[in-house]
Structure formats: C-alpha cells, structure tokens
Short mmCIF file of C-alpha atoms and ligand atoms in Angstrom, two decimals:
data_model
loop_
_atom_site.label_atom_id
_atom_site.label_comp_id
_atom_site.label_asym_id
_atom_site.label_seq_id
_atom_site.Cartn_x
_atom_site.Cartn_y
_atom_site.Cartn_z
CA MET A 1 -4.25 -29.46 41.51
CA SER A 2 -7.42 -27.46 42.13
CA SER A 3 -7.99 -25.53 45.43
CA LEU A 4 -10.68 -27.98 46.51
CA SER A 5 -8.42 -30.99 46.35
CA ILE A 6 -6.24 -30.33 49.44
CA PRO A 7 -8.96 -30.46 52.07
CA ARG A 8 -10.60 -33.46 50.40
CA THR A 9 -7.26 -35.38 50.55
CA LEU A 10 -6.88 -34.49 54.21
CA VAL A 11 -10.36 -35.86 54.96
CA ALA A 12 -9.56 -39.01 53.00
CA LEU A 13 -6.39 -39.49 54.94
CA ALA A 14 -8.39 -39.08 58.27
CA VAL A 15 -10.87 -41.74 57.13
CA ILE A 16 -8.05 -44.12 56.46
CA LEU A 17 -6.53 -43.44 59.78
CA VAL A 18 -9.84 -44.13 61.64
CA THR A 19 -10.47 -47.26 59.63
CA ALA A 20 -6.99 -48.58 60.48
CA ILE A 21 -7.49 -47.96 64.17
CA ALA A 22 -10.89 -49.70 64.03
CA ALA A 23 -9.35 -52.72 62.23
CA TRP A 24 -6.47 -52.84 64.72
CA ALA A 25 -8.90 -52.62 67.71
CA THR A 26 -11.30 -55.32 66.53
CA ALA A 27 -8.45 -57.39 64.88
CA GLY A 28 -11.09 -59.92 63.97
CA ILE A 29 -12.75 -61.17 60.81
CA GLU A 30 -14.45 -57.77 60.36
CA ALA A 31 -11.04 -56.12 60.15
CA GLY A 32 -10.83 -56.98 56.46
CA GLY A 33 -14.29 -55.66 55.72
CA ILE A 34 -13.72 -52.44 57.76
CA ALA A 35 -10.47 -51.85 55.90
CA LEU A 36 -12.24 -52.41 52.59
CA ILE A 37 -15.13 -49.97 53.41
CA GLY A 38 -12.59 -47.35 54.68
CA ALA A 39 -10.50 -47.55 51.55
CA GLY A 40 -13.59 -47.25 49.35
CA LEU A 41 -14.69 -44.17 51.23
CA ALA A 42 -11.23 -42.65 51.17
CA ALA A 43 -11.18 -43.15 47.34
CA LEU A 44 -14.52 -41.57 47.01
CA ILE A 45 -13.62 -38.56 49.06
CA ALA A 46 -10.28 -38.01 47.44
CA SER A 47 -11.61 -38.14 43.79
CA PRO A 48 -12.88 -34.78 42.41
CA PRO A 49 -16.59 -34.22 41.79
CA PRO A 50 -17.70 -34.85 38.13
CA GLU A 51 -18.13 -31.11 37.33
CA GLU A 52 -14.52 -30.46 38.42
CA LEU A 53 -13.36 -33.11 35.92
CA VAL A 54 -15.00 -31.22 32.96
CA ALA A 55 -14.41 -27.65 34.01
CA PRO A 56 -12.19 -25.91 31.49
CA ALA A 57 -8.66 -25.18 32.58
CA ALA A 58 -8.02 -21.51 33.37
CA PRO A 59 -6.16 -19.66 30.50
CA PRO A 60 -2.41 -19.41 31.07
CA ALA A 61 -1.38 -16.12 32.50
CA PRO A 62 0.23 -13.81 29.74
CA PRO A 63 3.97 -13.70 30.01
CA GLU A 64 5.19 -10.84 31.95
CA ARG A 65 6.36 -7.94 29.62
CA THR A 66 9.93 -7.67 30.28
CA GLU A 67 12.32 -4.97 29.42
CA THR A 68 13.78 -7.19 26.78
CA SER A 69 10.49 -7.64 25.01
CA ALA A 70 9.89 -3.85 25.09
CA ARG A 71 13.31 -3.37 23.43
CA GLU A 72 12.55 -6.02 20.85
CA ALA A 73 9.12 -4.30 20.13
CA ILE A 74 10.63 -0.92 19.45
CA GLU A 75 13.42 -2.48 17.35
CA ALA A 76 10.77 -3.78 15.00
CA ILE A 77 9.62 -0.18 14.24
CA PHE A 78 11.31 1.52 11.26
CA GLU A 79 10.99 5.06 12.62
CA PRO A 80 12.99 6.27 15.56
CA VAL A 81 11.50 5.26 18.89
CA LEU A 82 12.95 5.86 22.46
CA LEU A 83 11.88 4.69 25.88
CA ILE A 84 12.61 7.30 28.54
CA GLU A 85 12.87 6.55 32.15
CA ALA A 86 13.51 9.32 34.74
CA ASN A 87 14.47 11.64 31.75
CA ARG A 88 17.15 9.27 30.52
CA VAL A 89 17.20 7.17 27.42
CA ALA A 90 16.47 3.60 28.67
CA ALA A 91 16.19 2.12 25.11
CA ALA A 92 16.40 3.38 21.57
CA ASN A 93 15.80 1.39 18.42
CA ARG A 94 18.18 1.24 15.43
CA ALA A 95 16.50 4.04 13.61
CA ALA A 96 16.77 6.35 16.63
CA ARG A 97 20.48 5.46 17.19
CA THR A 98 21.20 6.07 13.42
CA LEU A 99 19.56 9.51 13.68
CA LEU A 100 20.84 10.61 17.06
CA GLY A 101 24.00 8.51 17.52
CA GLU A 102 24.86 5.25 19.34
CA HIS A 103 25.95 7.29 22.44
CA ILE A 104 22.35 8.23 23.41
CA LEU A 105 21.64 5.11 25.54
CA GLY A 106 21.67 6.30 29.18
CA GLU A 107 21.95 10.07 28.14
CA ASP A 108 19.62 12.70 29.35
CA VAL A 109 16.91 12.87 26.76
CA ARG A 110 17.43 16.68 26.27
CA VAL A 111 20.99 15.90 25.32
CA ALA A 112 20.12 13.01 23.13
CA ILE A 113 17.51 14.91 21.07
CA ARG A 114 19.29 18.20 20.80
CA HIS A 115 16.54 20.48 19.70
CA PRO A 116 14.95 23.40 21.66
CA ALA A 117 11.31 22.50 20.78
CA ALA A 118 11.97 18.79 21.77
CA ALA A 119 13.62 19.83 25.06
CA GLU A 120 10.67 22.10 25.91
CA ARG A 121 8.11 19.37 25.26
CA LEU A 122 10.16 16.70 27.17
CA LEU A 123 10.67 18.87 30.17
CA SER A 124 6.99 19.91 30.45
CA SER A 125 5.05 17.94 32.96
CA ASP A 126 1.88 18.78 30.99
CA GLU A 127 1.35 15.99 28.39
CA GLY A 128 -0.53 18.45 26.14
CA THR A 129 -3.06 17.15 23.72
CA PRO A 130 -2.46 13.45 23.54
CA GLY A 131 -0.67 12.46 20.30
CA ALA A 132 -0.22 16.21 19.26
CA PRO A 133 3.05 16.44 17.43
CA VAL A 134 5.97 18.82 17.99
CA HIS A 135 7.65 19.90 14.75
CA LEU A 136 11.40 19.57 14.80
CA VAL A 137 13.25 21.38 11.84
CA GLY A 138 16.91 20.64 11.33
CA LEU A 139 17.18 17.52 13.53
CA GLY A 140 19.66 15.18 11.82
CA THR A 141 20.59 17.35 8.77
CA LEU A 142 19.69 20.98 8.44
CA ASP A 143 16.85 20.44 5.91
CA GLN A 144 15.28 17.43 7.76
CA ARG A 145 11.90 17.89 9.39
CA TRP A 146 10.58 15.53 11.99
CA GLU A 147 7.31 15.19 13.94
CA MET A 148 7.91 14.14 17.70
CA ARG A 149 5.13 12.49 19.68
CA VAL A 150 5.55 11.74 23.34
CA ARG A 151 3.24 9.37 25.41
CA ALA A 152 3.37 8.64 29.13
CA MET A 153 3.36 4.94 30.11
CA ALA A 154 1.68 3.33 33.13
CA ASP A 155 5.00 2.68 34.90
CA GLY A 156 5.97 6.37 34.76
CA GLY A 157 8.22 6.04 31.68
CA ARG A 158 7.67 7.81 28.47
CA ILE A 159 7.77 6.70 24.83
CA VAL A 160 9.09 9.13 22.21
CA HIS A 161 8.23 8.54 18.48
CA LEU A 162 9.82 10.54 15.66
CA SER A 163 8.37 10.50 12.18
CA ASP A 164 10.25 11.87 9.19
CA ARG A 165 8.19 14.62 7.40
CA THR A 166 10.90 15.84 5.00
CA GLY A 167 9.53 14.20 1.86
CA ALA A 168 6.01 15.25 2.74
CA HIS A 169 6.98 18.85 3.45
CA ALA A 170 8.92 19.02 0.18
CA ALA A 171 6.02 17.67 -1.79
CA ASP A 172 3.66 20.26 -0.13
CA ARG A 173 6.14 23.08 -1.02
CA ILE A 174 6.40 21.89 -4.65
CA ARG A 175 2.51 21.76 -4.89
CA ILE A 176 2.16 25.23 -3.36
CA ASP A 177 4.87 26.80 -5.62
CA PHE A 178 3.33 25.06 -8.63
CA VAL A 179 -0.06 26.46 -8.11
CA ALA A 180 1.42 29.96 -7.39
CA ASN A 181 3.63 29.80 -10.45
CA ALA A 182 0.93 28.48 -12.78
CA SER A 183 -1.55 31.24 -11.65
CA HIS A 184 1.17 33.82 -12.31
CA GLU A 185 2.01 32.50 -15.70
CA LEU A 186 -1.68 32.51 -16.61
CA ARG A 187 -2.51 35.94 -15.12
CA THR A 188 0.25 37.74 -16.94
CA PRO A 189 -1.17 37.21 -20.61
CA LEU A 190 -4.67 37.44 -19.38
CA ALA A 191 -4.01 40.96 -17.82
CA SER A 192 -2.44 41.90 -21.19
CA ILE A 193 -5.39 40.75 -23.16
CA LEU A 194 -7.81 42.58 -20.88
CA GLY A 195 -5.81 45.70 -21.11
CA PHE A 196 -5.82 45.63 -24.86
CA ILE A 197 -9.63 44.92 -25.00
CA GLU A 198 -10.11 48.17 -22.94
CA THR A 199 -7.75 50.20 -25.23
CA LEU A 200 -9.52 48.87 -28.35
CA GLU A 201 -12.89 49.96 -27.03
CA ASP A 202 -11.47 53.47 -27.08
CA ALA A 203 -9.48 53.25 -30.36
CA ALA A 204 -11.87 50.99 -32.34
CA ASP A 205 -11.93 53.29 -35.44
CA ASP A 206 -8.18 53.28 -36.21
CA PRO A 207 -7.75 50.19 -38.29
CA GLU A 208 -3.87 50.05 -38.01
CA THR A 209 -4.09 50.30 -34.18
CA ARG A 210 -6.83 47.75 -34.16
CA ALA A 211 -4.82 45.34 -36.22
CA ARG A 212 -1.70 45.81 -34.03
CA PHE A 213 -3.63 45.29 -30.77
CA LEU A 214 -5.45 42.22 -32.11
CA ALA A 215 -2.04 40.73 -33.11
CA VAL A 216 -0.79 41.23 -29.55
CA MET A 217 -3.88 39.78 -28.02
CA GLY A 218 -3.64 36.83 -30.37
CA LYS A 219 -0.06 36.21 -29.35
CA GLU A 220 -0.98 36.40 -25.60
CA ALA A 221 -3.97 34.06 -26.11
CA ARG A 222 -1.79 31.54 -27.89
CA ARG A 223 0.80 31.78 -24.90
CA MET A 224 -2.07 30.98 -22.56
CA GLN A 225 -3.08 28.18 -24.78
CA ARG A 226 0.45 26.61 -24.89
CA LEU A 227 0.61 26.91 -21.07
CA ILE A 228 -2.82 25.18 -20.60
CA ASP A 229 -1.84 22.41 -23.10
CA ASP A 230 1.44 21.80 -21.25
CA LEU A 231 -0.28 21.80 -17.82
CA MET A 232 -2.88 19.34 -19.14
CA SER A 233 -0.04 17.17 -20.61
CA LEU A 234 1.79 17.06 -17.33
CA SER A 235 -1.32 15.92 -15.51
CA ARG A 236 -2.10 13.30 -17.98
CA ILE A 237 1.47 11.94 -17.93
CA GLU A 238 1.47 11.96 -14.17
CA ALA A 239 -1.87 10.22 -14.03
CA GLU A 240 -0.51 7.32 -16.22
CA LYS A 241 2.80 7.18 -14.29
CA TYR A 242 2.29 3.61 -13.04
CA ARG A 243 0.92 2.28 -16.37
CA ALA A 244 3.85 1.09 -18.44
CA PRO A 245 3.36 2.08 -22.14
CA ASP A 246 3.11 -0.95 -24.48
CA ASP A 247 3.07 0.29 -28.08
CA ARG A 248 5.91 -0.64 -30.40
CA VAL A 249 7.27 2.69 -31.61
CA ASP A 250 9.63 3.10 -34.52
CA LEU A 251 11.68 6.15 -33.37
CA VAL A 252 13.35 6.78 -36.78
CA GLN A 253 9.97 7.09 -38.34
CA LEU A 254 8.59 9.12 -35.49
CA PHE A 255 11.57 11.49 -35.77
CA ALA A 256 10.85 11.97 -39.62
CA GLN A 257 7.32 12.97 -38.69
CA VAL A 258 8.30 15.38 -35.99
CA ARG A 259 10.91 16.92 -38.22
CA ASP A 260 8.26 17.58 -40.84
CA GLU A 261 6.02 19.16 -38.18
CA LEU A 262 8.87 21.45 -36.97
CA SER A 263 9.71 22.42 -40.52
CA ALA A 264 6.19 23.63 -40.94
CA LEU A 265 6.39 25.70 -37.78
CA ALA A 266 9.94 27.07 -38.26
CA PRO A 267 11.32 26.16 -41.69
CA ALA A 268 14.51 28.17 -41.41
CA ARG A 269 15.63 26.76 -38.13
CA ALA A 270 14.40 23.20 -38.85
CA ALA A 271 16.71 23.25 -41.90
CA ALA A 272 19.64 23.09 -39.51
CA ILE A 273 18.58 19.68 -38.27
CA VAL A 274 21.21 16.99 -39.00
CA ALA A 275 20.11 13.39 -38.65
CA ASP A 276 22.60 10.82 -37.36
CA LEU A 277 20.62 7.63 -37.61
CA GLY A 278 21.75 4.16 -36.73
CA ASP A 279 19.99 0.70 -37.01
CA VAL A 280 17.64 0.86 -33.95
CA PRO A 281 14.91 -1.46 -32.91
CA ALA A 282 11.52 -0.32 -31.92
CA VAL A 283 10.97 0.88 -28.33
CA ARG A 284 8.27 0.02 -25.95
CA GLY A 285 6.51 3.34 -25.63
CA ASP A 286 3.66 5.73 -25.99
CA ARG A 287 3.70 7.25 -29.42
CA VAL A 288 1.95 10.55 -28.54
CA GLN A 289 4.18 11.10 -25.52
CA LEU A 290 7.42 10.23 -27.46
CA SER A 291 6.39 12.63 -30.23
CA GLN A 292 5.99 15.32 -27.49
CA LEU A 293 9.50 14.35 -26.11
CA PHE A 294 11.02 14.90 -29.62
CA HIS A 295 9.17 18.19 -30.01
CA ASN A 296 10.36 19.48 -26.66
CA VAL A 297 14.10 18.46 -26.83
CA VAL A 298 14.62 19.20 -30.55
CA GLY A 299 12.52 22.35 -30.17
CA ASN A 300 14.76 23.50 -27.27
CA ALA A 301 17.87 22.98 -29.36
CA MET A 302 16.30 25.04 -32.17
CA LYS A 303 15.26 27.81 -29.75
CA TYR A 304 18.54 28.10 -27.69
CA GLY A 305 21.07 26.96 -30.25
CA ARG A 306 22.95 29.63 -32.26
CA PRO A 307 21.04 30.49 -35.49
CA GLY A 308 22.53 28.80 -38.53
CA GLN A 309 24.38 26.21 -36.46
CA PRO A 310 23.44 22.54 -36.72
CA VAL A 311 21.13 20.66 -34.34
CA THR A 312 22.29 17.02 -34.56
CA VAL A 313 19.78 14.31 -33.65
CA GLY A 314 21.30 10.81 -33.08
CA LEU A 315 19.43 7.48 -32.80
CA HIS A 316 21.47 4.49 -31.99
CA ALA A 317 21.25 1.15 -30.19
CA ALA A 318 22.63 1.16 -26.64
CA GLY A 319 23.61 -2.37 -25.68
CA THR A 320 21.00 -4.95 -26.48
CA ALA A 321 18.16 -3.61 -24.50
CA MET A 322 18.11 0.21 -24.87
CA VAL A 323 17.93 2.89 -27.73
CA ARG A 324 19.85 6.12 -27.23
CA LEU A 325 18.52 9.49 -28.49
CA THR A 326 20.95 12.35 -28.42
CA VAL A 327 20.16 16.04 -29.36
CA ARG A 328 23.12 18.24 -29.61
CA ASP A 329 23.22 22.01 -30.25
CA VAL A 330 25.87 24.66 -30.71
CA SER A 331 25.32 27.48 -28.30
CA GLU A 332 26.56 29.42 -25.30
CA GLY A 333 25.57 26.34 -23.16
CA ILE A 334 24.16 26.28 -19.71
CA ALA A 335 26.20 26.97 -16.53
CA PRO A 336 26.64 23.87 -14.35
CA GLU A 337 24.59 25.24 -11.44
CA HIS A 338 21.47 25.38 -13.50
CA LEU A 339 21.71 21.76 -14.81
CA PRO A 340 20.13 19.97 -11.79
CA ARG A 341 17.15 22.35 -11.79
CA LEU A 342 16.26 22.41 -15.51
CA THR A 343 13.56 19.67 -15.17
CA GLU A 344 11.67 21.60 -12.39
CA ARG A 345 8.44 23.04 -13.39
CA PHE A 346 8.78 26.64 -14.48
CA TYR A 347 12.58 26.73 -14.02
CA ARG A 348 14.28 28.89 -16.65
CA VAL A 349 17.82 29.96 -16.99
CA ASP A 350 16.84 33.18 -18.77
CA SER A 351 13.14 33.93 -18.36
CA SER A 352 12.82 36.74 -20.87
CA ARG A 353 14.63 34.67 -23.50
CA SER A 354 12.36 31.74 -22.87
CA ARG A 355 9.21 33.84 -23.07
CA ALA A 356 10.35 35.59 -26.18
CA ALA A 357 10.81 32.20 -27.74
CA GLY A 358 7.42 31.10 -26.76
CA GLY A 359 8.56 28.77 -23.91
CA THR A 360 6.30 27.74 -21.08
CA GLY A 361 9.07 26.56 -18.68
CA LEU A 362 7.42 23.12 -18.53
CA GLY A 363 9.04 21.42 -21.59
CA LEU A 364 11.81 19.67 -19.72
CA ALA A 365 9.51 18.77 -16.79
CA ILE A 366 7.23 17.07 -19.33
CA VAL A 367 10.22 15.26 -20.87
CA LYS A 368 11.44 14.00 -17.43
CA HIS A 369 7.96 12.57 -16.70
CA ILE A 370 7.68 10.89 -20.02
CA VAL A 371 11.13 9.34 -19.60
CA GLU A 372 10.26 8.09 -16.13
CA ARG A 373 6.98 6.53 -17.36
CA HIS A 374 8.98 4.81 -20.17
CA ARG A 375 11.45 3.46 -17.42
CA GLY A 376 14.19 5.28 -19.43
CA ARG A 377 17.02 7.73 -18.33
CA LEU A 378 17.54 11.40 -18.99
CA ASP A 379 20.79 13.20 -18.97
CA ILE A 380 21.54 16.94 -19.86
CA ALA A 381 25.19 17.92 -20.34
CA SER A 382 26.45 21.28 -21.27
CA VAL A 383 29.75 23.05 -21.99
CA VAL A 384 29.57 26.80 -21.54
CA GLY A 385 30.57 28.40 -24.87
CA THR A 386 30.25 25.26 -26.85
CA GLY A 387 26.67 23.76 -26.56
CA THR A 388 24.29 21.40 -24.92
CA THR A 389 23.62 17.65 -25.33
CA VAL A 390 20.44 15.94 -24.14
CA THR A 391 20.60 12.18 -24.04
CA VAL A 392 17.55 9.90 -23.50
CA LEU A 393 17.74 6.13 -23.09
CA LEU A 394 14.61 4.15 -23.74
CA PRO A 395 13.98 0.50 -23.40
CA ALA A 396 13.87 -1.48 -26.66
CA ALA A 397 10.66 -3.36 -27.47
CA THR A 398 12.65 -6.49 -27.99
CA GLU A 399 16.33 -7.13 -27.32
CA ILE A 400 18.65 -6.94 -30.23
CA PRO A 401 20.72 -10.18 -30.46
CA GLY A 402 24.37 -9.46 -30.75
CA ALA A 403 24.10 -5.60 -30.75
CA LEU A 404 27.11 -3.65 -29.39
CA SER A 405 27.08 -0.91 -26.91
CA SER A 406 27.64 2.44 -28.58
P1 ADP B 501 11.20 26.47 -21.84
O1 ADP B 501 9.75 26.43 -22.26
O2 ADP B 501 11.48 27.81 -21.14
O3 ADP B 501 12.12 26.27 -22.96
P2 ADP B 501 12.05 24.07 -20.70
O4 ADP B 501 11.53 23.30 -19.56
O5 ADP B 501 11.96 23.30 -22.00
O6 ADP B 501 11.26 25.40 -20.76
O7 ADP B 501 13.60 24.35 -20.42
C1 ADP B 501 13.84 24.98 -19.19
C2 ADP B 501 15.03 26.00 -19.38
O8 ADP B 501 16.26 25.28 -19.64
C3 ADP B 501 14.75 26.88 -20.51
O9 ADP B 501 14.12 28.08 -20.14
C4 ADP B 501 16.38 27.31 -20.92
O10 ADP B 501 16.71 28.30 -20.03
C5 ADP B 501 17.01 26.00 -20.54
N1 ADP B 501 17.26 25.16 -21.72
C6 ADP B 501 16.65 24.08 -22.16
N2 ADP B 501 17.15 23.55 -23.25
C7 ADP B 501 18.29 24.25 -23.51
C8 ADP B 501 19.26 24.21 -24.49
N3 ADP B 501 19.24 23.29 -25.48
N4 ADP B 501 20.24 25.14 -24.53
C9 ADP B 501 20.26 26.23 -23.51
N5 ADP B 501 19.40 26.22 -22.54
C10 ADP B 501 18.30 25.29 -22.57
#
C-alpha cells in the first residue's frame, strides 16, 4: 500500500458515514439516490490516481549483510583470509585455518599469526599505505614467504589477507642466480682470451708461443660457443614447453646416428658403447631435441665413466604406451646428496672435472626440459663405487598391442 492510500481511505470512510446519516435523516425516496452518490464518491476517493497505478515499484532493499554471509564470502577465497574484531579473530576461512590452525577462532590475532612483522602491523593504529603488503618469512614452514595485507572495514573490524609468495620468490631467486652464473661462465673464458691477445701482441714473433697461445684461445672460444649453444637450446626448449611434439621418431635409428656422431668426436671412448636394443615402437617426439637428449646422456656416461669400461645403452618397450631408454656407466658414481640437484642449471658435482671434460653444467637441465616437453619421465640412480644409470621414459607414438612391461 502506498503512503497516499491511507488518508484517501479515511476520507472515503467519512463520505460513506455522512451519506449514511443523510440517508437515515431523510429516510425517503431520496435515501437510495443519496446512498448511491455517496458510494460512488467513496469509490472514486479510495481508488488511487492513474499515475500511481503505473508508477514503477521501488526496488527491493538489498538483504542485510549478515555475519554468516561474510563468513561464506571469505570461505570462497582460496588464500587465507581472517576477519578481526577488537583484535580477535572473528572468522577465518579454511585456508587460514589450515595455515594457522583450527584453534585461531576467537584468539588474539597476534597469537593467531605468530610473526613479529605481522604483530607490529596489526598493533599499529596507522593503516599505512592502503594495500601495502607486509612480508612474512617463515610463517607456516621455515621456507614459506607470505604477503599480508590489512584493510579497515566501516564497522571498525579489519580484514587480513595472506598471499603465498613462496613460489614467486623461488622463481625470482632461480632467475637471478641463472643470470649471475651465466655471466660468470661466459666471463671466465672471455677474460682468458683477452689476456692471451695482449700477450700475443708482445710475443708475436715467436711462432711456437703464438701457436700455443692461439690453441688456448681457440679452446676457450669453443667453450664459450658451447655455453651459448646450450643457453640458446634451453631457451628454445622452454619457449616450446606447452607445444607437444608430434613427429614420429624411431629411437633405434636415431641412436645409431648419434653413435656415429659421437664416434667422430671421441672414437676411443665411443668404442665402449654397448647397444642393448629391443623391439620398440616409434615415439611421439621432436627429433632434434631427442638427438640432443641422447648426446647429453650418452656423452655424460662417456665423460664420467671409467675409461675402457662399457657404456650400455638400452632401448625397450615399457608397457604398451611407453619406451624406456637406459644409459648405464661404470664409474665411481654420484653421492646421494647430489642426485636431486643434478638437473639444476650449472650444478656440478666436481666443477674442475666437468670443465676439463668440456662440460657446461647445462646438459642435464636441458635433458630435464626435453623430457618434460615430451610428457616423459627422467630418473637418475647411482651407486657410489659402481656407476650411474639414467632412465628416460617417453610416450610411444602408438600403443603396442599386447606388449609386456619390461
Ligand atoms: P656437465 O656439462 O658438467 O656434464 P650436466 O648437466 O650434464 O653438466 O651434469 C651435471 C653434473 O652431473 C656433472 O657436472 C657431473 O658432475 C654430474 N654427472 C652427470 N652425469 C654423470 C655420470 N654419468 N656420472 C657421474 N657424474 C655425472
């Protein structure tokens, strides 16, 4: 009912009353006519004017934001969020309870978020720059990093939002270390080349010295070239990371080709390669990258294996959907603490040995990225004093009906 309807109804009632008294007073023939006019008037007064009939209804008032709906809203957020009232935790979503514990509800917020930087910010009446984060290192586990943001609400409460920066921080660290390592690796041979150029300028007339210095300069330049080639390979493989390779690659044939190439580079050592080849289907892959994978893994076994000892390369079907490549060497092996880090860029167990053998420290990082792009699996196992076995599983181009797991 509109606000105008109430007085209008009262007036209509008054008209009916007056009409009834008039009809009672006259009580004659006119009584019927008076009553009729009165009723008509009353109906006219009581009915709303035409504009009131067409006026749009006022929009319904929004439902009041209750405490329950605030709880539901924060529950829908995947990162930890807490509602604080009078410095106590009034509500905390699941992510916050998982991080800080179920007991935090009702607790003093400084006890709930046990971190000195958080306590300082939460105690301060100064809101600081709105949205400016406070960095919390070691909240949750020791290596976790969080960004905490606090916002005041109209009702005097505060909302605390924590966002996990652990992954982003680790990625930043890797990028910074990578640039520093790559610069260092390039600067060392470059400094050597520049030094020899200067010395050559002084001793240019001694042909023997010249030849010796030029040989060293050539070696250092080739080291720089290998490093640049590996850096470019890594960035190309990473750029193609999300594009699945789609060539059909015959690994047995590719291995024969790589073996010839290795024999041309290091005939004595390549002679120790023993092939253990099964009946394997083609794999779904990138031919150039798989050739690089063979070069790096078999090349490592040749470099780090004991001279004269065999390097055994196996190719077999693994179930119906995968092909297994194994490369086994006989060597002093790798201590277990190094194994998880071997695929990190520039990680070497023995730097001087790697450099002496022409290593860049990027070979296994490249292998890992190639295997990931091929949706395969890489495993490096080693027994100290016995040797190392690198296993790579790659998806077959087509499933092999009835093939057995080996
Ligand atoms: P590098 O160019 O130094 O060989 P990689 O990335 O290929 O770099 O390998 C990283 C490190 O892992 C090597 O420096 C070496 O210490 C160790 N490594 C790799 N393969 C073998 C192996 N077959 N036997 C022993 N150590 C190995």
